[in-house]
Tab-separated table of C-alpha atoms in Angstrom:
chain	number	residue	atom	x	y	z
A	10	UNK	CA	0.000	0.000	0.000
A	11	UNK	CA	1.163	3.199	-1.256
A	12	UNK	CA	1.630	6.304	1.627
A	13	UNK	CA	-0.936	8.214	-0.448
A	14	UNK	CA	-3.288	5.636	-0.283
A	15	UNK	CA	-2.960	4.919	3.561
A	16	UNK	CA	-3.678	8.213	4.049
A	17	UNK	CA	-6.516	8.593	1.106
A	18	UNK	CA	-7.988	5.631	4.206
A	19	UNK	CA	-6.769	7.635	6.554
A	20	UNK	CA	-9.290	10.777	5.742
A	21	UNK	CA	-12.072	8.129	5.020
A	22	UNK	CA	-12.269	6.596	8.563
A	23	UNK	CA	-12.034	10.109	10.246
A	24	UNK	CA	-15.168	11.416	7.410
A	25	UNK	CA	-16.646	7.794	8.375
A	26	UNK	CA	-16.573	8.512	12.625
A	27	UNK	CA	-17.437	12.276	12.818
A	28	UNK	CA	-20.474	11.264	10.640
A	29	UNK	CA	-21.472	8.716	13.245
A	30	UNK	CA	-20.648	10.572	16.085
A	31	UNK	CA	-22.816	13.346	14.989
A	32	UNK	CA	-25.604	11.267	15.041
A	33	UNK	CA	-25.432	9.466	18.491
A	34	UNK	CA	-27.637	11.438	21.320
A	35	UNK	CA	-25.816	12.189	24.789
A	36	UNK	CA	-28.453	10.102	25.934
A	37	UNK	CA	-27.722	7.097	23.843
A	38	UNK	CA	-24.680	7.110	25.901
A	39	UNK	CA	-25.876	7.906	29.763
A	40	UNK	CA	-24.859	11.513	29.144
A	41	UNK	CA	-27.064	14.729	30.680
A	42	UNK	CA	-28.608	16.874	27.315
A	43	UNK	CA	-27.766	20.298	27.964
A	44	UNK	CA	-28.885	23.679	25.862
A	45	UNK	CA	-25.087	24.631	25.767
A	46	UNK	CA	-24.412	21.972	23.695
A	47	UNK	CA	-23.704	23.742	20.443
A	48	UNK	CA	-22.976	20.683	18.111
A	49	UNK	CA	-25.190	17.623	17.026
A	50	UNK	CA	-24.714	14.403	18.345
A	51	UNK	CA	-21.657	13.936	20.976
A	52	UNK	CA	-18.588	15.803	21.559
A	53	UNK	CA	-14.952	15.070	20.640
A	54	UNK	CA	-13.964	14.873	24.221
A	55	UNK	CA	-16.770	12.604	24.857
A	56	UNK	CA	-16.318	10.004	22.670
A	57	UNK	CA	-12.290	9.903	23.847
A	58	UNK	CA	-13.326	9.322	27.418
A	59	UNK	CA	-15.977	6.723	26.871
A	60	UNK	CA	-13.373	4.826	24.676
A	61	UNK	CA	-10.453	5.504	27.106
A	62	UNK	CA	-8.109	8.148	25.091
A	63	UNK	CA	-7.209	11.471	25.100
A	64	UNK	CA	-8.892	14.425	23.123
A	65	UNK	CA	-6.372	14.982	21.357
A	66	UNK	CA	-5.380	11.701	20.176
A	67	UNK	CA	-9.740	11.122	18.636
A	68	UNK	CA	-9.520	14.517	17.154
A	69	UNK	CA	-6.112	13.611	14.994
A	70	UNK	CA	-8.001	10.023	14.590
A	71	UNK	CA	-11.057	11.982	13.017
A	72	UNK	CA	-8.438	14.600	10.677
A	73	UNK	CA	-6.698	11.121	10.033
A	74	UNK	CA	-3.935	12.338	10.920
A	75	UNK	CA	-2.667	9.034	12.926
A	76	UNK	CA	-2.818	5.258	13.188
A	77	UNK	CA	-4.330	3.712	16.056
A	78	UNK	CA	-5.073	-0.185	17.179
A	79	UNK	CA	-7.920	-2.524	16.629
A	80	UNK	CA	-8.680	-2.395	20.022
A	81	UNK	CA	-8.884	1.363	20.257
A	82	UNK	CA	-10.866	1.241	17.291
A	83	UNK	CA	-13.098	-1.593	18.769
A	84	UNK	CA	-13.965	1.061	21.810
A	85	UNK	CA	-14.830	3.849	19.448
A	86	UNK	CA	-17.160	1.744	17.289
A	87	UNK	CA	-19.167	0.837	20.788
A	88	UNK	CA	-19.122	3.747	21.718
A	89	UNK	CA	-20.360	5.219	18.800
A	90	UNK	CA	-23.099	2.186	18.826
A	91	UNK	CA	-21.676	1.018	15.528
A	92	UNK	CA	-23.464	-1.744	13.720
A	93	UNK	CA	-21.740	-5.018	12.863
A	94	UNK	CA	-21.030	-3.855	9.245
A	95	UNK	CA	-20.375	-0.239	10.157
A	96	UNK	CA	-17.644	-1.818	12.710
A	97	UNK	CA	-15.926	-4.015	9.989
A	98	UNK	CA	-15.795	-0.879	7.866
A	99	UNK	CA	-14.014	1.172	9.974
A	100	UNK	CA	-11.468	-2.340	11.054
A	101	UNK	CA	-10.997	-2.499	6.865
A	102	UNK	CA	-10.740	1.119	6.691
A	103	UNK	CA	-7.905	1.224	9.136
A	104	UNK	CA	-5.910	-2.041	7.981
A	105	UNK	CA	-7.353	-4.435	10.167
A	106	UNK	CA	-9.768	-6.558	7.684
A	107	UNK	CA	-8.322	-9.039	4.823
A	108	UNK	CA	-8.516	-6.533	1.385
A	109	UNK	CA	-10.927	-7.462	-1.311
A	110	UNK	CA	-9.436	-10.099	-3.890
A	111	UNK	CA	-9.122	-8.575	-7.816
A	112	UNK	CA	-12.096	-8.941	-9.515
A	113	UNK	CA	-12.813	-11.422	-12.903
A	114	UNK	CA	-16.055	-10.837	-13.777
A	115	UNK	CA	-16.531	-13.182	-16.536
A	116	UNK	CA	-15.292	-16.399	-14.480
A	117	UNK	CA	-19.357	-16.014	-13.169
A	118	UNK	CA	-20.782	-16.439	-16.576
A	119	UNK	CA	-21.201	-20.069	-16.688
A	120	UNK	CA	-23.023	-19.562	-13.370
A	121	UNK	CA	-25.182	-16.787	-14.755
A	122	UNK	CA	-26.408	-19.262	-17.761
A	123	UNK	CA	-27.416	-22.205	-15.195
A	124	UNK	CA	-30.435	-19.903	-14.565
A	125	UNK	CA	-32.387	-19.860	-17.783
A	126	UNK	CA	-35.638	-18.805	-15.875
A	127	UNK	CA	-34.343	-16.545	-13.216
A	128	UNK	CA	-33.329	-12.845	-14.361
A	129	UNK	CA	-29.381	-12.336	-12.882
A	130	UNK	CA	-26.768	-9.833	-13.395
A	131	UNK	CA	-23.103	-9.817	-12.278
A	132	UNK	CA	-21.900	-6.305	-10.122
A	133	UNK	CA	-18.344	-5.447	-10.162
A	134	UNK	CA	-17.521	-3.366	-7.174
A	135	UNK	CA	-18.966	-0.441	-8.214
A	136	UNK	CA	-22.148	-2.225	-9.081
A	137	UNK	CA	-21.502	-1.700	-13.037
A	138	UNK	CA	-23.417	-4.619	-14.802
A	139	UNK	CA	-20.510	-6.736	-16.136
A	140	UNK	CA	-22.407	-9.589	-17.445
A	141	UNK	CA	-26.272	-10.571	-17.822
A	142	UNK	CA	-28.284	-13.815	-18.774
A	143	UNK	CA	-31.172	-14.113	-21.167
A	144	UNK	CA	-33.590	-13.849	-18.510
A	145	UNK	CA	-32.777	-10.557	-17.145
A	146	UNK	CA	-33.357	-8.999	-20.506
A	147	UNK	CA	-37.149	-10.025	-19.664
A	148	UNK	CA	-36.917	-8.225	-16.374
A	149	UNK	CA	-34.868	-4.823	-17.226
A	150	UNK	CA	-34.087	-3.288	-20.294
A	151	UNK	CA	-31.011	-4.969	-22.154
A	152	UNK	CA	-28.386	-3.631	-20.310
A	153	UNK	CA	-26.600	-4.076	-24.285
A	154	UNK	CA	-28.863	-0.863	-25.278
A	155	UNK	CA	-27.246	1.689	-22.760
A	156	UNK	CA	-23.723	3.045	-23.595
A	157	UNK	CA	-21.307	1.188	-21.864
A	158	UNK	CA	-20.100	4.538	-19.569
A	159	UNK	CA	-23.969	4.420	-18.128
A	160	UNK	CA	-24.105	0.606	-17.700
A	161	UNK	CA	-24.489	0.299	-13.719
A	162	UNK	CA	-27.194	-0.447	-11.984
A	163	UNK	CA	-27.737	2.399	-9.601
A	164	UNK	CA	-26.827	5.237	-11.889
A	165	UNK	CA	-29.920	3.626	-14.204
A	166	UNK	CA	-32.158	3.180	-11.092
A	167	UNK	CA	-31.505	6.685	-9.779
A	168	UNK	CA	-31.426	8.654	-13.851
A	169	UNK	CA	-33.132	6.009	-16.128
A	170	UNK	CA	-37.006	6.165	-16.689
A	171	UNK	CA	-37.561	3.072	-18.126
A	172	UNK	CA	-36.035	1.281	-15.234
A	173	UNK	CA	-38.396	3.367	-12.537
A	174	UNK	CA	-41.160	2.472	-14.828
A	175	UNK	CA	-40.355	-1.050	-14.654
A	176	UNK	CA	-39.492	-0.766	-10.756
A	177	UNK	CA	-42.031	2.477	-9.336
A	178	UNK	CA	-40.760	1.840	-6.221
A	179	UNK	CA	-36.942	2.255	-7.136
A	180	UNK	CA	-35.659	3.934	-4.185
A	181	UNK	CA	-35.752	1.267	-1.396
A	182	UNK	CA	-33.431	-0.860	-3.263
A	183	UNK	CA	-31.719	1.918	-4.512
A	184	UNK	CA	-30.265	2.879	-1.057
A	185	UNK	CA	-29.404	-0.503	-0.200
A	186	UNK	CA	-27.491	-1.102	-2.990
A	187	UNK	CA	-25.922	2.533	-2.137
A	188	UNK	CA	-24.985	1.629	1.104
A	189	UNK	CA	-23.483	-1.807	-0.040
A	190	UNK	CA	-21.306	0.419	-2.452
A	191	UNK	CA	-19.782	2.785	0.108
A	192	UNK	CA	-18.784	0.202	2.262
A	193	UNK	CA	-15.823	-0.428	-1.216
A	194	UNK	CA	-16.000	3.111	-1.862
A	195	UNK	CA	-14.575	3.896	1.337
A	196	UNK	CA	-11.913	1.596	1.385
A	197	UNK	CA	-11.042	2.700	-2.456
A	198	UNK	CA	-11.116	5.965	-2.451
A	199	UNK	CA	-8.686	6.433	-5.627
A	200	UNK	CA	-10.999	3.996	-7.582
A	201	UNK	CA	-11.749	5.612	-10.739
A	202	UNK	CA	-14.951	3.459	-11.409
A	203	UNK	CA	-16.022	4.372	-7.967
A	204	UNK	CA	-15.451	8.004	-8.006
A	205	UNK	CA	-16.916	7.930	-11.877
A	206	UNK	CA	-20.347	6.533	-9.989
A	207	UNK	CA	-20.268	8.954	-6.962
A	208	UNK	CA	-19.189	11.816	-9.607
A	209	UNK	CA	-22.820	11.027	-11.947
A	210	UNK	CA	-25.230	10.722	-9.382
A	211	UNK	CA	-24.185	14.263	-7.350
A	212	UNK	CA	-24.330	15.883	-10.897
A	213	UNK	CA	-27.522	13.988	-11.841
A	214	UNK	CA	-29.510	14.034	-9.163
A	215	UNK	CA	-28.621	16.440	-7.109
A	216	UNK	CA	-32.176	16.444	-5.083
A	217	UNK	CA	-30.695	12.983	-3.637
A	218	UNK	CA	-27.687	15.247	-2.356
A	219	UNK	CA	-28.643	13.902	1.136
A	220	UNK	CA	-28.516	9.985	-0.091
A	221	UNK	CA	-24.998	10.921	-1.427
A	222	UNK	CA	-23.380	12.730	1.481
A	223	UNK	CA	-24.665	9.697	4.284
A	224	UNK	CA	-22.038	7.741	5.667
A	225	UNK	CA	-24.097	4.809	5.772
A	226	UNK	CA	-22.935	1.385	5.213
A	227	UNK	CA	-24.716	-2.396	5.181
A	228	UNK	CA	-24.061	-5.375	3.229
A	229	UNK	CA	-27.295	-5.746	0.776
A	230	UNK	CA	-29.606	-8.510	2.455
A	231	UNK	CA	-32.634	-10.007	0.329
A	232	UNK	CA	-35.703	-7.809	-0.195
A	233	UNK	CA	-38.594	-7.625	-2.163
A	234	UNK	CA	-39.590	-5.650	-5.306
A	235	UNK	CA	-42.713	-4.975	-7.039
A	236	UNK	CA	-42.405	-5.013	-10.928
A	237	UNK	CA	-44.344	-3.571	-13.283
A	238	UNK	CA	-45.871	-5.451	-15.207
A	239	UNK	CA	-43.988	-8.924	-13.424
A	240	UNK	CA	-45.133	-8.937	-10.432
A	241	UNK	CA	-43.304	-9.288	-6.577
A	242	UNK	CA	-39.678	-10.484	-7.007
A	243	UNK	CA	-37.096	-11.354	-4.426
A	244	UNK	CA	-33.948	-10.074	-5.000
A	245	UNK	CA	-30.828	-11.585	-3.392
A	246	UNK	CA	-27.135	-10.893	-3.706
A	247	UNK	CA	-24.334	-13.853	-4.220
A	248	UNK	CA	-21.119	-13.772	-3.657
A	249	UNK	CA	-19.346	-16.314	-5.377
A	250	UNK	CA	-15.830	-17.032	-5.046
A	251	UNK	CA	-15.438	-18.084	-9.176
A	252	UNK	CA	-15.788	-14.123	-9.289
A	253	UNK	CA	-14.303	-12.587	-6.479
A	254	UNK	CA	-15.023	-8.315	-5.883
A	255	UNK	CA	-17.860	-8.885	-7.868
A	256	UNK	CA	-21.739	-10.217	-7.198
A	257	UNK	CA	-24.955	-11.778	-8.179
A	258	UNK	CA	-27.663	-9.920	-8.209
A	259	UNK	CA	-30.879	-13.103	-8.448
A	260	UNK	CA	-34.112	-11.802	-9.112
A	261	UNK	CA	-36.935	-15.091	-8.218
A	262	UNK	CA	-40.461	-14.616	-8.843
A	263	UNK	CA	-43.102	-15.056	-5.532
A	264	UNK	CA	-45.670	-16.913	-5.972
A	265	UNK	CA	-48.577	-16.729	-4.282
């Protein structure tokens, strides 16, 4: 790892834990509300002593200005009542989780074909829509159509009106697939693709300025979407190790 790209990760995980410390409540953490208290959420100095450091060492942490151990950063994340997927963000951002493997999107293919019924669509990490089967092309437009520079899947949910046709209720699956992104885009900062994405949706949608700017992160679990005309659909996400960085997206029909 290059020393401009430990500290690119650096600025990331200090972004990623002001963000969440602005939105923890003094009384979230046994702590007295007052109407001095001039800043949202907790205070620099509170967060150090409820994870056992010093001011100033948590206010370099948040300018990421040092390095600090997973233990430290196991206090923080409690303290900051960090989700299990929020926590192994900040561990990856700061060193402490296994990186992502390179991607080969096409080793999935075969995979993709085994499914002659069920629409699916390989993601590479910044959810660009590397490969397709027959199927899918029943679901979605043919992701062949769109120019190649506009083929991902949440730039098209988020600017594409055929897809919101097909999918009125876009948004719901359009966060979670947003907050599945960030938890790569974080850790990649000097990703072209990635920045690319982030770049197109500020300029595009710009009313969604608050979606962009949260600091939210989850790994995509199964939900369910309402197609127009198709009807309900689960969608799931694989992760396959034939195509590692990248995943499934499996779209299976309800019945009933």
């Amino acid at each position: 790892m290059t020393d401009t790209h430990r500290l690119a990760l650096r600025r990331e995980l200090g972004t990623f834990l002001r963000a969440h410390r602005e939105r923890v409540a003094p009384a979230d953490v046994g702590l007295p509300a007052t109407s001095r208290r001039r800043t949202p959420g907790l205070r620099r100095e509170e967060v150090a002593a409820l994870s056992g450091g010093g001011v100033a060492w948590y206010t370099w942490l948040e300018q990421g200005r040092v390095d600090t151990s997973r233990e430290v950063l196991d206090a923080v994340s409690r303290t900051l009542r960090l989700d299990p997927d929020a926590h192994h963000h900040v561990l990856r951002l700061a060193g402490f989780a296994p990186p992502e493997p390179a991607e080969d999107p096409m080793a999935a293919r075969p995979l993709l074909d085994s499914w002659p019924d069920r629409p699916a669509v390989l993601l590479d990490g910044a959810l660009s829509l590397t490969a397709w089967n027959t199927a899918y092309t029943r679901l979605w437009p043919d992701p062949a159509a769109v120019p190649p520079d506009r083929r991902n899947l949440l730039l098209l949910l988020a600017t594409d009106p055929d897809h919101q046709r097909l999918l009125p209720d876009w948004e719901p699956l359009a966060m979670d697939l947003y907050r599945h992104v960030r938890t790569r885009a974080d850790a990649r900062p000097q990703d072209p693709a990635l920045r690319t994405l982030t770049s197109l949706l500020a300029t595009e949608r710009p009313d969604l300025a608050h979606w962009w700017s949260c600091r939210s992160v989850a790994s995509f679990t199964s939900r369910t979407a309402h197609f127009t005309p198709a009807g309900p659909h689960t969608v799931s996400m694989l992760h396959t190790p034939d195509a590692p960085g990248s995943a499934i997206l499996l779209f299976s029909r309800r019945v009933g």
